[in-house]
XYZ file of C-alpha atoms in Angstrom:
329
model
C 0.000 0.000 0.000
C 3.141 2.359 0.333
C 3.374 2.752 -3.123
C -0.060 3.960 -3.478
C 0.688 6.825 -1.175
C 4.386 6.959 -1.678
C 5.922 9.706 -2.598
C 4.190 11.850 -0.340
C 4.569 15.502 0.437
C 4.743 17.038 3.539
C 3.800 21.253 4.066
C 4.652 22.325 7.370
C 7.109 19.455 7.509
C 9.704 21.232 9.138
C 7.228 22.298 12.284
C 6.564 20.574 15.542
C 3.645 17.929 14.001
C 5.604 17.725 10.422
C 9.276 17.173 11.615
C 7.535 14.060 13.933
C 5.308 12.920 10.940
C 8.098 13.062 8.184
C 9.978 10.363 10.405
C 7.015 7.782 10.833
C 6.533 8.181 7.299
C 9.831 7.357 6.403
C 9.761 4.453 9.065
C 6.764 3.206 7.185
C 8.961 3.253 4.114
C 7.667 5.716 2.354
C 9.762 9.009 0.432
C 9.011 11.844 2.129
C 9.252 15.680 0.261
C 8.952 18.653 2.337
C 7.747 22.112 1.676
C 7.984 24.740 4.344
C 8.603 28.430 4.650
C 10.531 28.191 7.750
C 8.912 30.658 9.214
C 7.946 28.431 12.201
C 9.971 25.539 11.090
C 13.274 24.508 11.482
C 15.150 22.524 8.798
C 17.749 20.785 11.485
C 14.517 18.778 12.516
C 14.442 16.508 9.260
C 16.950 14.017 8.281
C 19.270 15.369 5.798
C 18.482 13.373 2.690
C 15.157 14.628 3.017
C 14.446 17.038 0.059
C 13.288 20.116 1.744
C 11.667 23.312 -0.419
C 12.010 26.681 1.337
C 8.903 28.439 -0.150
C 5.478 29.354 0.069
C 2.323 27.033 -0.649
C 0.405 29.948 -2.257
C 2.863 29.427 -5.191
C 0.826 27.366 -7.408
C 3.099 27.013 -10.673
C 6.126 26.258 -8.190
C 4.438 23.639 -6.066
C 3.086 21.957 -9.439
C 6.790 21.402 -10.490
C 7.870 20.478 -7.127
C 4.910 17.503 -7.139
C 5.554 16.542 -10.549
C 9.438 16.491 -10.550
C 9.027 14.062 -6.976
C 6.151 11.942 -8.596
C 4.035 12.638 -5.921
C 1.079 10.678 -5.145
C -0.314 11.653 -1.461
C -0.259 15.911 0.089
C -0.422 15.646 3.892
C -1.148 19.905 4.827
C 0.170 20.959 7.801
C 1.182 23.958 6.741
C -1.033 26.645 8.337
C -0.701 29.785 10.773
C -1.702 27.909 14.445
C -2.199 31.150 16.717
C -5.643 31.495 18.836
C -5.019 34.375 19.981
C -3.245 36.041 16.901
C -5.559 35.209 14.790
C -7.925 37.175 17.019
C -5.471 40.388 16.752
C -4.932 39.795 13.175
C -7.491 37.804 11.127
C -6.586 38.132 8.042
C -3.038 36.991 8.235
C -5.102 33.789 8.912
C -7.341 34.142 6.710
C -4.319 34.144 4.164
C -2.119 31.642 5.417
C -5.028 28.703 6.364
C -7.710 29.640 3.122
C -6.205 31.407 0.396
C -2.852 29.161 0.080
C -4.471 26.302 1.266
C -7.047 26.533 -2.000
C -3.629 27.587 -4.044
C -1.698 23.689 -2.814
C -5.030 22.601 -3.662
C -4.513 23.745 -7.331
C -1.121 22.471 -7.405
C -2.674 19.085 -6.115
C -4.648 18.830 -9.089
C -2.732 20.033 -11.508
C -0.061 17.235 -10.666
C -2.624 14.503 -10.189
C -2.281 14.025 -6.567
C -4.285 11.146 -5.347
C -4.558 11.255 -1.789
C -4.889 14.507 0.313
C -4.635 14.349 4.449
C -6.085 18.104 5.666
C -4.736 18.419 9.310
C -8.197 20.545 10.820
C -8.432 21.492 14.020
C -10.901 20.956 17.774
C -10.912 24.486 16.847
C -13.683 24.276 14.010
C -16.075 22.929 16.880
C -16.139 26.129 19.502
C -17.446 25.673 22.579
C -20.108 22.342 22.636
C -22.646 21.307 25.000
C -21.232 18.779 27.456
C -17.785 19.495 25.994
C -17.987 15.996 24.181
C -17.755 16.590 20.759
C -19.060 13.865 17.979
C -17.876 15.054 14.145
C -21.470 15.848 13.250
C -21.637 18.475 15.862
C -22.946 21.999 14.213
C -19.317 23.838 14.394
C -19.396 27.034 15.696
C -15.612 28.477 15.795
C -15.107 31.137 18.214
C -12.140 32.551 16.495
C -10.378 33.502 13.040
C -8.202 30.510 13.713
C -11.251 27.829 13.843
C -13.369 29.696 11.330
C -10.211 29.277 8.478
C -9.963 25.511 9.150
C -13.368 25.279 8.916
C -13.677 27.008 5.491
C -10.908 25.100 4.482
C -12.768 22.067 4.835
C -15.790 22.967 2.964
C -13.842 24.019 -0.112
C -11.886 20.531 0.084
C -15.007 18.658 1.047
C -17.043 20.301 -2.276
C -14.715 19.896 -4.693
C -11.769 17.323 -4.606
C -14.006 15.077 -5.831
C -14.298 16.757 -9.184
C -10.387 15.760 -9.709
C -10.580 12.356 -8.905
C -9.354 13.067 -4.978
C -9.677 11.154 -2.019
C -9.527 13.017 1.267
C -9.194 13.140 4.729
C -9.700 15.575 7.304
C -8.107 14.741 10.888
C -9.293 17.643 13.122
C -6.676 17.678 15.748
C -7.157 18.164 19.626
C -4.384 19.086 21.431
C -1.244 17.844 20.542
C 1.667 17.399 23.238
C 4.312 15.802 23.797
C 7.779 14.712 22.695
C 7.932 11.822 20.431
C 10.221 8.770 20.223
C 12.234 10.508 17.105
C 12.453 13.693 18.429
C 12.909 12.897 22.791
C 15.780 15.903 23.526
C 13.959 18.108 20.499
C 12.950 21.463 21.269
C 9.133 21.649 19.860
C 7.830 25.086 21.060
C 6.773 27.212 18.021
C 5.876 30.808 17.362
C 3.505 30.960 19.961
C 3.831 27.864 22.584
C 1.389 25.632 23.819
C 0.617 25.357 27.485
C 2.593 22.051 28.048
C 5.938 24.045 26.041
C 5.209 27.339 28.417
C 5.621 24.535 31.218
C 8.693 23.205 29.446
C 10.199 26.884 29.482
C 9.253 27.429 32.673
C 11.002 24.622 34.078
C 14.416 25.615 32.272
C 13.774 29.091 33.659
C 12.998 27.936 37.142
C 16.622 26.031 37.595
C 17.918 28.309 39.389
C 15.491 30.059 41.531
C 13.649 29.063 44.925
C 10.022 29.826 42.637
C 8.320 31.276 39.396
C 4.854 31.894 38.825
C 2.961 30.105 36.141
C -0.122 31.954 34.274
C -2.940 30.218 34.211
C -4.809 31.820 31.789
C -8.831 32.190 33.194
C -10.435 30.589 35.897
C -14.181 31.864 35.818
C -15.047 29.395 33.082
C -18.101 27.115 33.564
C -16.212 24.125 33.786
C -15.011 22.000 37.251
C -12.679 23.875 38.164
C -13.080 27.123 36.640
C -10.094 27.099 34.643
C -9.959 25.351 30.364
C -10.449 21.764 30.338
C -8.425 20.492 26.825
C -7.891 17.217 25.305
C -4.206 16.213 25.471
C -3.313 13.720 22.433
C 0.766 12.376 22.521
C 2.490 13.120 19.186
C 3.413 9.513 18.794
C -0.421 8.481 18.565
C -0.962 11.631 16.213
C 1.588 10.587 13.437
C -0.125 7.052 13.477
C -3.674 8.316 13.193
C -2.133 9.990 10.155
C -1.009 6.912 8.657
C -3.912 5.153 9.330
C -5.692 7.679 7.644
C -4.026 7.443 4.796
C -4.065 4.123 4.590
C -7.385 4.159 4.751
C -8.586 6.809 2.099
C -5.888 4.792 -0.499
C -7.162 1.371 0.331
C -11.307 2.113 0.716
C -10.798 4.827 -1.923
C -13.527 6.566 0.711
C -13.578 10.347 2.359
C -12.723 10.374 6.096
C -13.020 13.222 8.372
C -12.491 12.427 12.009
C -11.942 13.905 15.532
C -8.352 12.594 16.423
C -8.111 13.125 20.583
C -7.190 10.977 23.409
C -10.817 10.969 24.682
C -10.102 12.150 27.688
C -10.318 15.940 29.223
C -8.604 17.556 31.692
C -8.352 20.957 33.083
C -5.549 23.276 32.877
C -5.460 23.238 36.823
C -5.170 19.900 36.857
C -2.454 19.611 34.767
C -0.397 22.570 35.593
C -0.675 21.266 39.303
C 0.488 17.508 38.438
C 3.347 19.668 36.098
C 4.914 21.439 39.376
C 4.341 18.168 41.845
C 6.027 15.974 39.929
C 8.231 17.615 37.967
C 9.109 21.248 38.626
C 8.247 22.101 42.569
C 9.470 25.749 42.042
C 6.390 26.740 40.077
C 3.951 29.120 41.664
C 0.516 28.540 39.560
C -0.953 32.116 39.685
C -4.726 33.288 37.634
C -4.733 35.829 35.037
C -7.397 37.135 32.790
C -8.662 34.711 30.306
C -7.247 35.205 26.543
C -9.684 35.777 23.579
C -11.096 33.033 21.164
C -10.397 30.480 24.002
C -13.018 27.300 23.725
C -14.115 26.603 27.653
C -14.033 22.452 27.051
C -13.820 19.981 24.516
C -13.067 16.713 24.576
C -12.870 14.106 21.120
C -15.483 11.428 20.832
C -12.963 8.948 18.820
C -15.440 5.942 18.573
C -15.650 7.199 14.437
C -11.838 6.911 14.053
C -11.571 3.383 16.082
C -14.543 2.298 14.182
C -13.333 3.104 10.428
C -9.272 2.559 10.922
C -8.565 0.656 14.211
C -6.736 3.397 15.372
C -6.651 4.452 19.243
C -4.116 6.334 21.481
C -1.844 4.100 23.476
C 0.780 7.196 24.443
C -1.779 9.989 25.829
C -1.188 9.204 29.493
C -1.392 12.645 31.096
C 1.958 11.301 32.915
C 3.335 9.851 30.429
C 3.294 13.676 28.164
C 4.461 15.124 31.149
C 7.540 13.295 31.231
C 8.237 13.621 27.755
C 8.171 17.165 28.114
C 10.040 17.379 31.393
C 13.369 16.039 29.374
C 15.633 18.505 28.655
C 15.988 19.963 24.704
């Protein structure tokens, strides 16, 4: 089945998700091609005889030669501005990035005959949901500039791949953590970094001192505890719900779009406080005001992804994250 999807190309494949996913890939035998812009990415990530284009995905004529010169079959799009709160400040930097170049790769796509096309969505699409469980037919309702891109993404992929001959999927990720097997003493943190890389940081930065405080960002929210509750999925399980996706879409020749989460919720409390007992003691977890376009709780309902692939997390242990993350870069 590899060389149905293989060669495949990877945007964003120099980032935190890519960098991880370009190594299971190639561990699954496939030839991996990268295009990134670097701006968030970092080309020491990648193996070196991995061919790497430093360039934009809005540039349609250039991406078309890059597919067809690597005989790609497969596009797995990562590539995408990732920023809540940005997007809030500046939508249509977003709006840019995550829509207009997305639909641009998706010209290139056709244009060199791609196959198989992976869309890496986001919780975000969802907003806040009733219960905070969250089934893939759920009416999404994005609170921010952020969500409402992925989501429009989707639609144009979902209403017209299928004109081109096209099989897709859409994985509509949770929130990814973790250090992976390939990349254990990596540093992952991005532009703007996740709660579990502020925690990271903040352990390097509290080395030396008796204590540090720790922003916990809201805690008037209508959940437990007051504070976010988020769905933390490992990185490892991530990069194989990708390949079983793929898999999937080349051997059914069937349209997938799936929540890919651990399942399994828990509040920013809860994990900040299991953080500084176990791992950094000199953390001093301290409330401040919430920050726009955040969802109060979500958690996946995964029983569609089980049911269709026979994928399910095995590495999303809350402890088990946290002591991926507690290793030093």
């Amino acid at each position: 089945m590899q060389d149905a999807l293989s060669p495949i190309l990877v945007t964003g494949g120099a980032g935190y998700v890519g960098a991880h996913l370009v190594r299971h890939l190639r561990s699954r035998n496939c030839d991996v091609v990268v295009v990134d812009d670097l701006s968030n990415g970092r080309r020491p990530r990648l193996p070196d005889d991995v061919p790497v284009y430093e360039t934009c995905i809005g540039r349609v004529d250039e991406i078309t030669r890059i597919l067809r010169k690597h005989r790609c079959r497969t596009v797995v799009h990562l590539a995408a501005s990732k920023s809540v709160a940005e997007s809030v400040r500046d939508p249509l930097v977003h709006y840019r990035n995550n829509l207009s170049n997305s639909v641009a790769l998706l010209e290139a796509c056709t244009a060199a005959d791609i196959r198989q096309f992976l869309f890496a969505s986001s919780a975000a699409v969802y907003g806040d949901v009733p219960g905070g469980i969250v089934t893939e037919d759920a009416n999404p309702l994005p609170k921010s500039p952020y969500g409402i891109s992925k989501k429009m993404f989707e639609d144009v992929l979902q209403s017209s791949v299928e004109h081109y001959g096209m099989t897709y999927a859409i994985l509509r990720l949770f929130n990814v953590a973790g250090r992976g097997a390939f990349m254990a003493h990596e540093d992952i943190a991005g532009s703007e970094p996740s709660l579990l890389d502020a925690l990271a940081a903040c352990r390097v930065r509290a080395g030396n001192t008796d204590k540090i405080e720790f922003q916990i960002l809201g805690n008037d929210y209508d959940t437990e505890d007051g504070t976010c509750e988020r769905d933390l999925i490992h990185i490892d399980d991530v990069t194989e719900a990708f390949w079983r996706s793929l898999l999937h879409i080349a051997e059914t020749g069937k349209n997938l779009v799936v929540n890919c989460g651990s399942g399994t919720s828990r509040s920013v409390k809860q994990i900040v406080h299991r953080f500084r007992d176990r791992h950094a003691p000199s953390i001093t977890p301290v409330y401040a005001p919430r920050r726009n376009g955040d969802i109060a709780k979500i958690c996946a309902d995964i029983s569609a992804f089980k049911h269709a692939t026979g994928w399910e997390p095995v590495h999303s242990e809350l402890d088990k994250i946290l002591v991926s993350i507690s290793e030093p870069s």
